[in-house]
Amino acid sequence: IRILKIKRQAPNHLMEFKAGEHVTHPSLGTGTVLRTEGVGEKAKVLIKFDTCGEKWLIVEFAGLEKI
């Protein structure tokens, strides 16, 4: 029997992001967190994406993963 360990992340609305962290988005690609506002479900993050510049995203709906 093989046991696989899977690294699971907290749901997005429970994750906290900090300036300087690198993230990936399903359609916007990779980027760097520049700024955050708020906490919890309504928290927003400003991310500078490698391909499309700066975007504000609501953490709850963004689908972000830390890399």
PDB file of N, CA and C in Angstrom:
ATOM      1  N   ILE A   1       0.850  -1.182   0.000  1.00  0.00           N
ATOM      2  CA  ILE A   1       0.000   0.000   0.000  1.00  0.00           C
ATOM      3  C   ILE A   1       0.885   1.231   0.000  1.00  0.00           C
ATOM      4  N   ARG A   2       0.581   2.141  -0.899  1.00  0.00           N
ATOM      5  CA  ARG A   2       1.307   3.414  -0.983  1.00  0.00           C
ATOM      6  C   ARG A   2       0.483   4.517  -0.358  1.00  0.00           C
ATOM      7  N   ILE A   3       1.105   5.298   0.478  1.00  0.00           N
ATOM      8  CA  ILE A   3       0.426   6.427   1.092  1.00  0.00           C
ATOM      9  C   ILE A   3       1.005   7.707   0.496  1.00  0.00           C
ATOM     10  N   LEU A   4       0.122   8.497  -0.060  1.00  0.00           N
ATOM     11  CA  LEU A   4       0.535   9.766  -0.656  1.00  0.00           C
ATOM     12  C   LEU A   4       0.157  10.902   0.275  1.00  0.00           C
ATOM     13  N   LYS A   5       1.086  11.792   0.486  1.00  0.00           N
ATOM     14  CA  LYS A   5       0.793  12.979   1.274  1.00  0.00           C
ATOM     15  C   LYS A   5       0.462  14.110   0.318  1.00  0.00           C
ATOM     16  N   ILE A   6      -0.667  14.704   0.520  1.00  0.00           N
ATOM     17  CA  ILE A   6      -1.116  15.795  -0.333  1.00  0.00           C
ATOM     18  C   ILE A   6      -1.076  17.086   0.472  1.00  0.00           C
ATOM     19  N   LYS A   7      -0.380  18.059  -0.067  1.00  0.00           N
ATOM     20  CA  LYS A   7      -0.324  19.358   0.586  1.00  0.00           C
ATOM     21  C   LYS A   7      -1.601  20.110   0.234  1.00  0.00           C
ATOM     22  N   ARG A   8      -2.370  20.418   1.255  1.00  0.00           N
ATOM     23  CA  ARG A   8      -3.616  21.137   1.025  1.00  0.00           C
ATOM     24  C   ARG A   8      -3.491  22.553   1.556  1.00  0.00           C
ATOM     25  N   GLN A   9      -4.045  23.476   0.813  1.00  0.00           N
ATOM     26  CA  GLN A   9      -4.053  24.857   1.253  1.00  0.00           C
ATOM     27  C   GLN A   9      -5.413  25.178   1.839  1.00  0.00           C
ATOM     28  N   ALA A  10      -5.443  26.161   2.695  1.00  0.00           N
ATOM     29  CA  ALA A  10      -6.705  26.621   3.255  1.00  0.00           C
ATOM     30  C   ALA A  10      -7.549  27.211   2.126  1.00  0.00           C
ATOM     31  N   PRO A  11      -8.875  27.208   2.291  1.00  0.00           N
ATOM     32  CA  PRO A  11      -9.711  27.882   1.285  1.00  0.00           C
ATOM     33  C   PRO A  11      -9.243  29.328   1.122  1.00  0.00           C
ATOM     34  N   ASN A  12      -9.387  29.856  -0.083  1.00  0.00           N
ATOM     35  CA  ASN A  12      -8.863  31.191  -0.380  1.00  0.00           C
ATOM     36  C   ASN A  12      -9.305  32.257   0.610  1.00  0.00           C
ATOM     37  N   HIS A  13     -10.579  32.233   1.022  1.00  0.00           N
ATOM     38  CA  HIS A  13     -11.039  33.300   1.898  1.00  0.00           C
ATOM     39  C   HIS A  13     -10.460  33.184   3.309  1.00  0.00           C
ATOM     40  N   LEU A  14      -9.798  32.064   3.630  1.00  0.00           N
ATOM     41  CA  LEU A  14      -9.138  31.916   4.924  1.00  0.00           C
ATOM     42  C   LEU A  14      -7.638  32.184   4.836  1.00  0.00           C
ATOM     43  N   MET A  15      -7.115  32.282   3.620  1.00  0.00           N
ATOM     44  CA  MET A  15      -5.685  32.519   3.435  1.00  0.00           C
ATOM     45  C   MET A  15      -5.377  33.995   3.607  1.00  0.00           C
ATOM     46  N   GLU A  16      -4.221  34.271   4.158  1.00  0.00           N
ATOM     47  CA  GLU A  16      -3.763  35.642   4.257  1.00  0.00           C
ATOM     48  C   GLU A  16      -2.582  35.818   3.324  1.00  0.00           C
ATOM     49  N   PHE A  17      -2.602  36.900   2.592  1.00  0.00           N
ATOM     50  CA  PHE A  17      -1.524  37.193   1.662  1.00  0.00           C
ATOM     51  C   PHE A  17      -0.767  38.412   2.159  1.00  0.00           C
ATOM     52  N   LYS A  18       0.533  38.434   1.896  1.00  0.00           N
ATOM     53  CA  LYS A  18       1.383  39.537   2.316  1.00  0.00           C
ATOM     54  C   LYS A  18       2.131  40.078   1.114  1.00  0.00           C
ATOM     55  N   ALA A  19       2.440  41.361   1.164  1.00  0.00           N
ATOM     56  CA  ALA A  19       3.213  41.986   0.089  1.00  0.00           C
ATOM     57  C   ALA A  19       4.517  41.229  -0.103  1.00  0.00           C
ATOM     58  N   GLY A  20       4.846  40.986  -1.368  1.00  0.00           N
ATOM     59  CA  GLY A  20       6.079  40.284  -1.707  1.00  0.00           C
ATOM     60  C   GLY A  20       5.898  38.803  -1.977  1.00  0.00           C
ATOM     61  N   GLU A  21       4.747  38.242  -1.575  1.00  0.00           N
ATOM     62  CA  GLU A  21       4.521  36.815  -1.829  1.00  0.00           C
ATOM     63  C   GLU A  21       4.221  36.584  -3.308  1.00  0.00           C
ATOM     64  N   HIS A  22       4.623  35.431  -3.792  1.00  0.00           N
ATOM     65  CA  HIS A  22       4.363  35.050  -5.180  1.00  0.00           C
ATOM     66  C   HIS A  22       3.151  34.129  -5.213  1.00  0.00           C
ATOM     67  N   VAL A  23       2.275  34.392  -6.189  1.00  0.00           N
ATOM     68  CA  VAL A  23       1.037  33.630  -6.314  1.00  0.00           C
ATOM     69  C   VAL A  23       0.810  33.234  -7.766  1.00  0.00           C
ATOM     70  N   THR A  24      -0.117  32.308  -7.942  1.00  0.00           N
ATOM     71  CA  THR A  24      -0.542  31.951  -9.290  1.00  0.00           C
ATOM     72  C   THR A  24      -2.069  31.970  -9.356  1.00  0.00           C
ATOM     73  N   HIS A  25      -2.586  32.391 -10.496  1.00  0.00           N
ATOM     74  CA  HIS A  25      -4.025  32.484 -10.742  1.00  0.00           C
ATOM     75  C   HIS A  25      -4.336  31.601 -11.947  1.00  0.00           C
ATOM     76  N   PRO A  26      -5.481  30.917 -11.950  1.00  0.00           N
ATOM     77  CA  PRO A  26      -5.790  29.984 -13.039  1.00  0.00           C
ATOM     78  C   PRO A  26      -5.729  30.573 -14.450  1.00  0.00           C
ATOM     79  N   SER A  27      -6.146  31.814 -14.627  1.00  0.00           N
ATOM     80  CA  SER A  27      -6.126  32.369 -15.982  1.00  0.00           C
ATOM     81  C   SER A  27      -5.167  33.547 -16.153  1.00  0.00           C
ATOM     82  N   LEU A  28      -4.790  34.215 -15.073  1.00  0.00           N
ATOM     83  CA  LEU A  28      -3.911  35.379 -15.182  1.00  0.00           C
ATOM     84  C   LEU A  28      -2.436  35.022 -15.021  1.00  0.00           C
ATOM     85  N   GLY A  29      -2.155  33.812 -14.547  1.00  0.00           N
ATOM     86  CA  GLY A  29      -0.769  33.361 -14.423  1.00  0.00           C
ATOM     87  C   GLY A  29      -0.124  33.730 -13.101  1.00  0.00           C
ATOM     88  N   THR A  30       1.188  33.910 -13.121  1.00  0.00           N
ATOM     89  CA  THR A  30       1.929  34.178 -11.890  1.00  0.00           C
ATOM     90  C   THR A  30       2.091  35.677 -11.669  1.00  0.00           C
ATOM     91  N   GLY A  31       2.225  36.022 -10.392  1.00  0.00           N
ATOM     92  CA  GLY A  31       2.400  37.419 -10.043  1.00  0.00           C
ATOM     93  C   GLY A  31       2.903  37.579  -8.628  1.00  0.00           C
ATOM     94  N   THR A  32       3.068  38.839  -8.237  1.00  0.00           N
ATOM     95  CA  THR A  32       3.571  39.184  -6.918  1.00  0.00           C
ATOM     96  C   THR A  32       2.556  40.074  -6.210  1.00  0.00           C
ATOM     97  N   VAL A  33       2.257  39.758  -4.961  1.00  0.00           N
ATOM     98  CA  VAL A  33       1.334  40.566  -4.163  1.00  0.00           C
ATOM     99  C   VAL A  33       2.012  41.893  -3.842  1.00  0.00           C
ATOM    100  N   LEU A  34       1.322  42.992  -4.179  1.00  0.00           N
ATOM    101  CA  LEU A  34       1.847  44.324  -3.893  1.00  0.00           C
ATOM    102  C   LEU A  34       1.245  44.916  -2.632  1.00  0.00           C
ATOM    103  N   ARG A  35      -0.058  44.627  -2.395  1.00  0.00           N
ATOM    104  CA  ARG A  35      -0.771  45.258  -1.291  1.00  0.00           C
ATOM    105  C   ARG A  35      -2.009  44.443  -0.942  1.00  0.00           C
ATOM    106  N   THR A  36      -2.439  44.526   0.294  1.00  0.00           N
ATOM    107  CA  THR A  36      -3.683  43.879   0.724  1.00  0.00           C
ATOM    108  C   THR A  36      -4.554  44.894   1.438  1.00  0.00           C
ATOM    109  N   GLU A  37      -5.869  44.663   1.385  1.00  0.00           N
ATOM    110  CA  GLU A  37      -6.833  45.496   2.109  1.00  0.00           C
ATOM    111  C   GLU A  37      -7.892  44.594   2.688  1.00  0.00           C
ATOM    112  N   GLY A  38      -8.244  44.806   3.945  1.00  0.00           N
ATOM    113  CA  GLY A  38      -9.296  44.036   4.592  1.00  0.00           C
ATOM    114  C   GLY A  38      -8.816  42.677   5.075  1.00  0.00           C
ATOM    115  N   VAL A  39      -9.757  41.949   5.674  1.00  0.00           N
ATOM    116  CA  VAL A  39      -9.474  40.608   6.195  1.00  0.00           C
ATOM    117  C   VAL A  39     -10.659  39.697   5.919  1.00  0.00           C
ATOM    118  N   GLY A  40     -10.412  38.409   5.999  1.00  0.00           N
ATOM    119  CA  GLY A  40     -11.486  37.434   5.830  1.00  0.00           C
ATOM    120  C   GLY A  40     -12.021  37.359   4.418  1.00  0.00           C
ATOM    121  N   GLU A  41     -13.314  37.067   4.313  1.00  0.00           N
ATOM    122  CA  GLU A  41     -13.939  36.811   3.017  1.00  0.00           C
ATOM    123  C   GLU A  41     -13.874  37.989   2.051  1.00  0.00           C
ATOM    124  N   LYS A  42     -13.885  39.190   2.558  1.00  0.00           N
ATOM    125  CA  LYS A  42     -13.923  40.365   1.686  1.00  0.00           C
ATOM    126  C   LYS A  42     -12.537  40.993   1.455  1.00  0.00           C
ATOM    127  N   ALA A  43     -11.493  40.344   1.895  1.00  0.00           N
ATOM    128  CA  ALA A  43     -10.142  40.870   1.700  1.00  0.00           C
ATOM    129  C   ALA A  43      -9.846  41.003   0.207  1.00  0.00           C
ATOM    130  N   LYS A  44      -9.099  42.051  -0.137  1.00  0.00           N
ATOM    131  CA  LYS A  44      -8.690  42.277  -1.520  1.00  0.00           C
ATOM    132  C   LYS A  44      -7.169  42.302  -1.574  1.00  0.00           C
ATOM    133  N   VAL A  45      -6.642  41.887  -2.704  1.00  0.00           N
ATOM    134  CA  VAL A  45      -5.192  41.928  -2.914  1.00  0.00           C
ATOM    135  C   VAL A  45      -4.890  42.591  -4.251  1.00  0.00           C
ATOM    136  N   LEU A  46      -3.836  43.395  -4.253  1.00  0.00           N
ATOM    137  CA  LEU A  46      -3.343  43.998  -5.490  1.00  0.00           C
ATOM    138  C   LEU A  46      -2.149  43.166  -5.919  1.00  0.00           C
ATOM    139  N   ILE A  47      -2.253  42.593  -7.111  1.00  0.00           N
ATOM    140  CA  ILE A  47      -1.211  41.708  -7.615  1.00  0.00           C
ATOM    141  C   ILE A  47      -0.679  42.240  -8.935  1.00  0.00           C
ATOM    142  N   LYS A  48       0.636  42.230  -9.069  1.00  0.00           N
ATOM    143  CA  LYS A  48       1.255  42.582 -10.345  1.00  0.00           C
ATOM    144  C   LYS A  48       1.551  41.270 -11.059  1.00  0.00           C
ATOM    145  N   PHE A  49       0.756  40.991 -12.088  1.00  0.00           N
ATOM    146  CA  PHE A  49       0.920  39.762 -12.855  1.00  0.00           C
ATOM    147  C   PHE A  49       1.978  39.951 -13.933  1.00  0.00           C
ATOM    148  N   ASP A  50       2.695  38.887 -14.212  1.00  0.00           N
ATOM    149  CA  ASP A  50       3.771  38.925 -15.207  1.00  0.00           C
ATOM    150  C   ASP A  50       3.251  39.260 -16.603  1.00  0.00           C
ATOM    151  N   THR A  51       2.022  38.844 -16.907  1.00  0.00           N
ATOM    152  CA  THR A  51       1.510  38.998 -18.267  1.00  0.00           C
ATOM    153  C   THR A  51       0.538  40.147 -18.478  1.00  0.00           C
ATOM    154  N   CYS A  52      -0.146  40.598 -17.410  1.00  0.00           N
ATOM    155  CA  CYS A  52      -1.207  41.593 -17.638  1.00  0.00           C
ATOM    156  C   CYS A  52      -1.179  42.777 -16.679  1.00  0.00           C
ATOM    157  N   GLY A  53      -0.099  42.962 -15.960  1.00  0.00           N
ATOM    158  CA  GLY A  53       0.009  44.122 -15.084  1.00  0.00           C
ATOM    159  C   GLY A  53      -0.704  43.967 -13.756  1.00  0.00           C
ATOM    160  N   GLU A  54      -1.100  45.095 -13.171  1.00  0.00           N
ATOM    161  CA  GLU A  54      -1.688  45.109 -11.835  1.00  0.00           C
ATOM    162  C   GLU A  54      -3.196  44.903 -11.871  1.00  0.00           C
ATOM    163  N   LYS A  55      -3.676  44.078 -10.937  1.00  0.00           N
ATOM    164  CA  LYS A  55      -5.110  43.787 -10.825  1.00  0.00           C
ATOM    165  C   LYS A  55      -5.483  43.674  -9.356  1.00  0.00           C
ATOM    166  N   TRP A  56      -6.627  44.249  -8.975  1.00  0.00           N
ATOM    167  CA  TRP A  56      -7.203  44.041  -7.648  1.00  0.00           C
ATOM    168  C   TRP A  56      -8.118  42.821  -7.735  1.00  0.00           C
ATOM    169  N   LEU A  57      -7.996  41.909  -6.790  1.00  0.00           N
ATOM    170  CA  LEU A  57      -8.840  40.717  -6.756  1.00  0.00           C
ATOM    171  C   LEU A  57      -9.406  40.528  -5.355  1.00  0.00           C
ATOM    172  N   ILE A  58     -10.632  40.027  -5.284  1.00  0.00           N
ATOM    173  CA  ILE A  58     -11.233  39.657  -3.997  1.00  0.00           C
ATOM    174  C   ILE A  58     -10.772  38.239  -3.707  1.00  0.00           C
ATOM    175  N   VAL A  59     -10.113  38.065  -2.581  1.00  0.00           N
ATOM    176  CA  VAL A  59      -9.472  36.794  -2.238  1.00  0.00           C
ATOM    177  C   VAL A  59     -10.459  35.626  -2.296  1.00  0.00           C
ATOM    178  N   GLU A  60     -11.679  35.816  -1.799  1.00  0.00           N
ATOM    179  CA  GLU A  60     -12.669  34.748  -1.741  1.00  0.00           C
ATOM    180  C   GLU A  60     -12.949  34.121  -3.112  1.00  0.00           C
ATOM    181  N   PHE A  61     -12.911  34.922  -4.166  1.00  0.00           N
ATOM    182  CA  PHE A  61     -13.273  34.450  -5.498  1.00  0.00           C
ATOM    183  C   PHE A  61     -12.083  34.286  -6.440  1.00  0.00           C
ATOM    184  N   ALA A  62     -10.903  34.682  -6.018  1.00  0.00           N
ATOM    185  CA  ALA A  62      -9.762  34.783  -6.922  1.00  0.00           C
ATOM    186  C   ALA A  62      -9.159  33.448  -7.362  1.00  0.00           C
ATOM    187  N   GLY A  63      -9.237  32.419  -6.553  1.00  0.00           N
ATOM    188  CA  GLY A  63      -8.623  31.149  -6.922  1.00  0.00           C
ATOM    189  C   GLY A  63      -7.113  31.207  -6.892  1.00  0.00           C
ATOM    190  N   LEU A  64      -6.549  32.010  -5.999  1.00  0.00           N
ATOM    191  CA  LEU A  64      -5.097  32.172  -5.915  1.00  0.00           C
ATOM    192  C   LEU A  64      -4.452  31.030  -5.148  1.00  0.00           C
ATOM    193  N   GLU A  65      -3.234  30.701  -5.541  1.00  0.00           N
ATOM    194  CA  GLU A  65      -2.415  29.743  -4.803  1.00  0.00           C
ATOM    195  C   GLU A  65      -1.047  30.363  -4.584  1.00  0.00           C
ATOM    196  N   LYS A  66      -0.523  30.186  -3.372  1.00  0.00           N
ATOM    197  CA  LYS A  66       0.832  30.667  -3.095  1.00  0.00           C
ATOM    198  C   LYS A  66       1.829  29.728  -3.749  1.00  0.00           C
ATOM    199  N   ILE A  67       2.910  30.308  -4.283  1.00  0.00           N
ATOM    200  CA  ILE A  67       3.959  29.467  -4.879  1.00  0.00           C
ATOM    201  C   ILE A  67       5.300  29.802  -4.262  1.00  0.00           C
TER     202      ILE A  67
END
